[in-house]
Amino acid sequence: MGTEENLLFQKENGVGIVTVNRPKALNALNQEVLQGLDKLLDEIAADSSVKVVIVTGSGDKAFVAGADINEMRPLTAMEGREWGRLGQAVFAKLEKLPQPVIAAVNGFALGGGCELAMACDIRVAAENAKFGQPEVSLGIPPGFGGTQRLPRLVGKGRAKELLYTGDMIDAAEALRIGLVNKVVAAEELMAVAKTMAQKIMSRAPVAVQVCKAAVNAGLEMGLEYGISYEAEVFGLCFATLDQKEGMTAFIEKRKPAFAGK
Ligand code: DAK
């Protein structure tokens, strides 16, 4: 599986760990990282041995401190649009990845870093994590989905406050407003993320994937159509071995052994 120096990938007991590895620039996302991530996500999507993905940053200071400002500064309008399109496509790919994705946020998650965390399904944060969309201080709005995913997670009013002020919030505040799912001690972050990954992996894989697709699609289509989509995928799951195994195991009072089929 492909790895770039500034983007690391390792597999550990079915969990794929993606690490943005530019600690000297606080893991800021440059074009090379985005292109590497694009390729890596295709490989992960096609790799059935990866059941759950964790995304994190190198070092103990930053998850990702945003898009690379040095690289962005000289862009023309057309180049900026291309750059933004690449990032948006990569983040959409991450959001739609068949496998569940946990962001293990180990420090600054600013701008594109906050947007990266929001494109993941679940966010676990270290106590020292800091979140924010400081783009308005740089003369731009967020460009990797921040104006869209932030209000969907924390509500319109809170999102607008963060977007307009560019304020940074700490992990406790992020937890309070629903931007993160859990806050843990920094030294426990990866262990907690891995334990959560293992728990998800112990459930019926197809059912988990269907939950992900139904939540993502449903939030874009309104309750009536979302409910109807749910009925379709609910029905489809009765064609899986996992449904037979899950219900039989319950009746037989034993743990299910899911095949993911
Ligand atoms: N880009 C490039 N380098 C960065 C960086 C970034 N975002 N953030 C930090 N660094 C670098 C610093 O320049 C410094 O490099 P050296 O001076 O050592 O060479 C090194 O990382 C360490 O940072 P500091 O010395 O500043 O460390 P501090 O602890 O003092 O401060 C900080 C940490 C995170 C508060 C500070 O570094 C900071 O404010 N960083 C910038 C955070 C930020 O503004 N992030 C948002 C970036 S804008 C678009 C699509 C998307 C986007 C834009 C357009 N299109 C549609 C076109 C997204 C934009 C963003 O994400």
mmCIF file with all atom_site columns, N, CA and C in Angstrom, residues 62-98:
data_model
loop_
_atom_site.group_PDB
_atom_site.id
_atom_site.type_symbol
_atom_site.label_atom_id
_atom_site.label_alt_id
_atom_site.label_comp_id
_atom_site.label_asym_id
_atom_site.label_entity_id
_atom_site.label_seq_id
_atom_site.pdbx_PDB_ins_code
_atom_site.Cartn_x
_atom_site.Cartn_y
_atom_site.Cartn_z
_atom_site.occupancy
_atom_site.B_iso_or_equiv
_atom_site.pdbx_formal_charge
_atom_site.auth_seq_id
_atom_site.auth_comp_id
_atom_site.auth_asym_id
_atom_site.auth_atom_id
_atom_site.pdbx_PDB_model_num
ATOM 1   N N  . ALA A 1 62 ? 0.261   19.111 16.990  1.00 0.00 ? 62 ALA A N  1
ATOM 2   C CA . ALA A 1 62 ? -0.787  19.415 16.003  1.00 0.00 ? 62 ALA A CA 1
ATOM 3   C C  . ALA A 1 62 ? -1.380  18.163 15.382  1.00 0.00 ? 62 ALA A C  1
ATOM 4   N N  . PHE A 1 63 ? -2.675  18.226 15.166  1.00 0.00 ? 63 PHE A N  1
ATOM 5   C CA . PHE A 1 63 ? -3.355  17.269 14.279  1.00 0.00 ? 63 PHE A CA 1
ATOM 6   C C  . PHE A 1 63 ? -2.998  17.756 12.870  1.00 0.00 ? 63 PHE A C  1
ATOM 7   N N  . VAL A 1 64 ? -3.603  18.855 12.460  1.00 0.00 ? 64 VAL A N  1
ATOM 8   C CA . VAL A 1 64 ? -3.248  19.542 11.209  1.00 0.00 ? 64 VAL A CA 1
ATOM 9   C C  . VAL A 1 64 ? -3.561  21.025 11.434  1.00 0.00 ? 64 VAL A C  1
ATOM 10  N N  . ALA A 1 65 ? -2.539  21.891 11.302  1.00 0.00 ? 65 ALA A N  1
ATOM 11  C CA . ALA A 1 65 ? -2.750  23.328 11.579  1.00 0.00 ? 65 ALA A CA 1
ATOM 12  C C  . ALA A 1 65 ? -3.289  24.076 10.369  1.00 0.00 ? 65 ALA A C  1
ATOM 13  N N  . GLY A 1 66 ? -3.883  23.353 9.442   1.00 0.00 ? 66 GLY A N  1
ATOM 14  C CA . GLY A 1 66 ? -4.537  24.015 8.309   1.00 0.00 ? 66 GLY A CA 1
ATOM 15  C C  . GLY A 1 66 ? -3.889  23.692 6.991   1.00 0.00 ? 66 GLY A C  1
ATOM 16  N N  . ALA A 1 67 ? -4.412  24.353 5.980   1.00 0.00 ? 67 ALA A N  1
ATOM 17  C CA . ALA A 1 67 ? -3.772  24.251 4.676   1.00 0.00 ? 67 ALA A CA 1
ATOM 18  C C  . ALA A 1 67 ? -2.451  25.007 4.769   1.00 0.00 ? 67 ALA A C  1
ATOM 19  N N  . ASP A 1 68 ? -1.492  24.640 3.901   1.00 0.00 ? 68 ASP A N  1
ATOM 20  C CA . ASP A 1 68 ? -0.164  25.240 3.968   1.00 0.00 ? 68 ASP A CA 1
ATOM 21  C C  . ASP A 1 68 ? -0.202  26.682 3.442   1.00 0.00 ? 68 ASP A C  1
ATOM 22  N N  . ILE A 1 69 ? -0.024  27.619 4.359   1.00 0.00 ? 69 ILE A N  1
ATOM 23  C CA . ILE A 1 69 ? -0.170  29.041 4.008   1.00 0.00 ? 69 ILE A CA 1
ATOM 24  C C  . ILE A 1 69 ? 0.948   29.472 3.049   1.00 0.00 ? 69 ILE A C  1
ATOM 25  N N  . ASN A 1 70 ? 2.148   28.916 3.230   1.00 0.00 ? 70 ASN A N  1
ATOM 26  C CA . ASN A 1 70 ? 3.258   29.248 2.311   1.00 0.00 ? 70 ASN A CA 1
ATOM 27  C C  . ASN A 1 70 ? 2.911   28.863 0.873   1.00 0.00 ? 70 ASN A C  1
ATOM 28  N N  . GLU A 1 71 ? 2.298   27.721 0.753   1.00 0.00 ? 71 GLU A N  1
ATOM 29  C CA . GLU A 1 71 ? 1.974   27.239 -0.590  1.00 0.00 ? 71 GLU A CA 1
ATOM 30  C C  . GLU A 1 71 ? 0.790   27.998 -1.191  1.00 0.00 ? 71 GLU A C  1
ATOM 31  N N  . MET A 1 72 ? -0.133  28.411 -0.319  1.00 0.00 ? 72 MET A N  1
ATOM 32  C CA . MET A 1 72 ? -1.354  29.076 -0.812  1.00 0.00 ? 72 MET A CA 1
ATOM 33  C C  . MET A 1 72 ? -1.119  30.528 -1.202  1.00 0.00 ? 72 MET A C  1
ATOM 34  N N  . ARG A 1 73 ? -0.210  31.175 -0.473  1.00 0.00 ? 73 ARG A N  1
ATOM 35  C CA . ARG A 1 73 ? -0.061  32.632 -0.571  1.00 0.00 ? 73 ARG A CA 1
ATOM 36  C C  . ARG A 1 73 ? 0.066   33.150 -2.012  1.00 0.00 ? 73 ARG A C  1
ATOM 37  N N  . PRO A 1 74 ? 0.930   32.542 -2.875  1.00 0.00 ? 74 PRO A N  1
ATOM 38  C CA . PRO A 1 74 ? 1.107   33.111 -4.219  1.00 0.00 ? 74 PRO A CA 1
ATOM 39  C C  . PRO A 1 74 ? 0.082   32.659 -5.248  1.00 0.00 ? 74 PRO A C  1
ATOM 40  N N  . LEU A 1 75 ? -0.914  31.889 -4.860  1.00 0.00 ? 75 LEU A N  1
ATOM 41  C CA . LEU A 1 75 ? -1.821  31.327 -5.863  1.00 0.00 ? 75 LEU A CA 1
ATOM 42  C C  . LEU A 1 75 ? -2.624  32.403 -6.592  1.00 0.00 ? 75 LEU A C  1
ATOM 43  N N  . THR A 1 76 ? -2.848  32.177 -7.883  1.00 0.00 ? 76 THR A N  1
ATOM 44  C CA . THR A 1 76 ? -3.772  33.032 -8.629  1.00 0.00 ? 76 THR A CA 1
ATOM 45  C C  . THR A 1 76 ? -5.187  32.517 -8.341  1.00 0.00 ? 76 THR A C  1
ATOM 46  N N  . ALA A 1 77 ? -6.172  33.266 -8.802  1.00 0.00 ? 77 ALA A N  1
ATOM 47  C CA . ALA A 1 77 ? -7.558  32.855 -8.565  1.00 0.00 ? 77 ALA A CA 1
ATOM 48  C C  . ALA A 1 77 ? -7.830  31.475 -9.159  1.00 0.00 ? 77 ALA A C  1
ATOM 49  N N  . MET A 1 78 ? -7.338  31.265 -10.373 1.00 0.00 ? 78 MET A N  1
ATOM 50  C CA . MET A 1 78 ? -7.580  29.976 -11.037 1.00 0.00 ? 78 MET A CA 1
ATOM 51  C C  . MET A 1 78 ? -6.853  28.837 -10.322 1.00 0.00 ? 78 MET A C  1
ATOM 52  N N  . GLU A 1 79 ? -5.610  29.118 -9.886  1.00 0.00 ? 79 GLU A N  1
ATOM 53  C CA . GLU A 1 79 ? -4.856  28.091 -9.150  1.00 0.00 ? 79 GLU A CA 1
ATOM 54  C C  . GLU A 1 79 ? -5.526  27.798 -7.808  1.00 0.00 ? 79 GLU A C  1
ATOM 55  N N  . GLY A 1 80 ? -6.030  28.865 -7.182  1.00 0.00 ? 80 GLY A N  1
ATOM 56  C CA . GLY A 1 80 ? -6.731  28.711 -5.905  1.00 0.00 ? 80 GLY A CA 1
ATOM 57  C C  . GLY A 1 80 ? -7.951  27.816 -6.073  1.00 0.00 ? 80 GLY A C  1
ATOM 58  N N  . ARG A 1 81 ? -8.640  27.994 -7.198  1.00 0.00 ? 81 ARG A N  1
ATOM 59  C CA . ARG A 1 81 ? -9.829  27.186 -7.441  1.00 0.00 ? 81 ARG A CA 1
ATOM 60  C C  . ARG A 1 81 ? -9.444  25.712 -7.630  1.00 0.00 ? 81 ARG A C  1
ATOM 61  N N  . GLU A 1 82 ? -8.374  25.475 -8.371  1.00 0.00 ? 82 GLU A N  1
ATOM 62  C CA . GLU A 1 82 ? -7.903  24.092 -8.585  1.00 0.00 ? 82 GLU A CA 1
ATOM 63  C C  . GLU A 1 82 ? -7.492  23.449 -7.266  1.00 0.00 ? 82 GLU A C  1
ATOM 64  N N  . TRP A 1 83 ? -6.782  24.237 -6.480  1.00 0.00 ? 83 TRP A N  1
ATOM 65  C CA . TRP A 1 83 ? -6.276  23.775 -5.191  1.00 0.00 ? 83 TRP A CA 1
ATOM 66  C C  . TRP A 1 83 ? -7.447  23.406 -4.277  1.00 0.00 ? 83 TRP A C  1
ATOM 67  N N  . GLY A 1 84 ? -8.444  24.306 -4.264  1.00 0.00 ? 84 GLY A N  1
ATOM 68  C CA . GLY A 1 84 ? -9.639  24.072 -3.451  1.00 0.00 ? 84 GLY A CA 1
ATOM 69  C C  . GLY A 1 84 ? -10.401 22.850 -3.934  1.00 0.00 ? 84 GLY A C  1
ATOM 70  N N  . ARG A 1 85 ? -10.472 22.680 -5.245  1.00 0.00 ? 85 ARG A N  1
ATOM 71  C CA . ARG A 1 85 ? -11.200 21.526 -5.798  1.00 0.00 ? 85 ARG A CA 1
ATOM 72  C C  . ARG A 1 85 ? -10.535 20.215 -5.407  1.00 0.00 ? 85 ARG A C  1
ATOM 73  N N  . LEU A 1 86 ? -9.182  20.218 -5.437  1.00 0.00 ? 86 LEU A N  1
ATOM 74  C CA . LEU A 1 86 ? -8.448  19.007 -5.045  1.00 0.00 ? 86 LEU A CA 1
ATOM 75  C C  . LEU A 1 86 ? -8.785  18.658 -3.588  1.00 0.00 ? 86 LEU A C  1
ATOM 76  N N  . GLY A 1 87 ? -8.676  19.661 -2.719  1.00 0.00 ? 87 GLY A N  1
ATOM 77  C CA . GLY A 1 87 ? -8.962  19.419 -1.296  1.00 0.00 ? 87 GLY A CA 1
ATOM 78  C C  . GLY A 1 87 ? -10.399 18.964 -1.079  1.00 0.00 ? 87 GLY A C  1
ATOM 79  N N  . GLN A 1 88 ? -11.322 19.619 -1.741  1.00 0.00 ? 88 GLN A N  1
ATOM 80  C CA . GLN A 1 88 ? -12.728 19.250 -1.554  1.00 0.00 ? 88 GLN A CA 1
ATOM 81  C C  . GLN A 1 88 ? -12.988 17.823 -2.024  1.00 0.00 ? 88 GLN A C  1
ATOM 82  N N  . ALA A 1 89 ? -12.359 17.453 -3.151  1.00 0.00 ? 89 ALA A N  1
ATOM 83  C CA . ALA A 1 89 ? -12.556 16.096 -3.683  1.00 0.00 ? 89 ALA A CA 1
ATOM 84  C C  . ALA A 1 89 ? -11.980 15.069 -2.707  1.00 0.00 ? 89 ALA A C  1
ATOM 85  N N  . VAL A 1 90 ? -10.814 15.378 -2.136  1.00 0.00 ? 90 VAL A N  1
ATOM 86  C CA . VAL A 1 90 ? -10.193 14.437 -1.202  1.00 0.00 ? 90 VAL A CA 1
ATOM 87  C C  . VAL A 1 90 ? -11.054 14.297 0.056   1.00 0.00 ? 90 VAL A C  1
ATOM 88  N N  . PHE A 1 91 ? -11.551 15.427 0.568   1.00 0.00 ? 91 PHE A N  1
ATOM 89  C CA . PHE A 1 91 ? -12.348 15.373 1.793   1.00 0.00 ? 91 PHE A CA 1
ATOM 90  C C  . PHE A 1 91 ? -13.676 14.653 1.548   1.00 0.00 ? 91 PHE A C  1
ATOM 91  N N  . ALA A 1 92 ? -14.250 14.832 0.350   1.00 0.00 ? 92 ALA A N  1
ATOM 92  C CA . ALA A 1 92 ? -15.496 14.127 0.011   1.00 0.00 ? 92 ALA A CA 1
ATOM 93  C C  . ALA A 1 92 ? -15.231 12.626 -0.067  1.00 0.00 ? 92 ALA A C  1
ATOM 94  N N  . LYS A 1 93 ? -14.063 12.270 -0.627  1.00 0.00 ? 93 LYS A N  1
ATOM 95  C CA . LYS A 1 93 ? -13.689 10.854 -0.717  1.00 0.00 ? 93 LYS A CA 1
ATOM 96  C C  . LYS A 1 93 ? -13.562 10.247 0.679   1.00 0.00 ? 93 LYS A C  1
ATOM 97  N N  . LEU A 1 94 ? -12.966 11.029 1.583   1.00 0.00 ? 94 LEU A N  1
ATOM 98  C CA . LEU A 1 94 ? -12.805 10.561 2.969   1.00 0.00 ? 94 LEU A CA 1
ATOM 99  C C  . LEU A 1 94 ? -14.174 10.375 3.627   1.00 0.00 ? 94 LEU A C  1
ATOM 100 N N  . GLU A 1 95 ? -15.040 11.351 3.436   1.00 0.00 ? 95 GLU A N  1
ATOM 101 C CA . GLU A 1 95 ? -16.375 11.288 4.056   1.00 0.00 ? 95 GLU A CA 1
ATOM 102 C C  . GLU A 1 95 ? -17.168 10.092 3.544   1.00 0.00 ? 95 GLU A C  1
ATOM 103 N N  . LYS A 1 96 ? -16.955 9.745  2.263   1.00 0.00 ? 96 LYS A N  1
ATOM 104 C CA . LYS A 1 96 ? -17.725 8.651  1.656   1.00 0.00 ? 96 LYS A CA 1
ATOM 105 C C  . LYS A 1 96 ? -16.992 7.324  1.684   1.00 0.00 ? 96 LYS A C  1
ATOM 106 N N  . LEU A 1 97 ? -15.821 7.285  2.292   1.00 0.00 ? 97 LEU A N  1
ATOM 107 C CA . LEU A 1 97 ? -15.075 6.030  2.356   1.00 0.00 ? 97 LEU A CA 1
ATOM 108 C C  . LEU A 1 97 ? -15.993 4.942  2.931   1.00 0.00 ? 97 LEU A C  1
ATOM 109 N N  . PRO A 1 98 ? -15.994 3.724  2.361   1.00 0.00 ? 98 PRO A N  1
ATOM 110 C CA . PRO A 1 98 ? -16.902 2.705  2.902   1.00 0.00 ? 98 PRO A CA 1
ATOM 111 C C  . PRO A 1 98 ? -16.632 2.418  4.382   1.00 0.00 ? 98 PRO A C  1
#
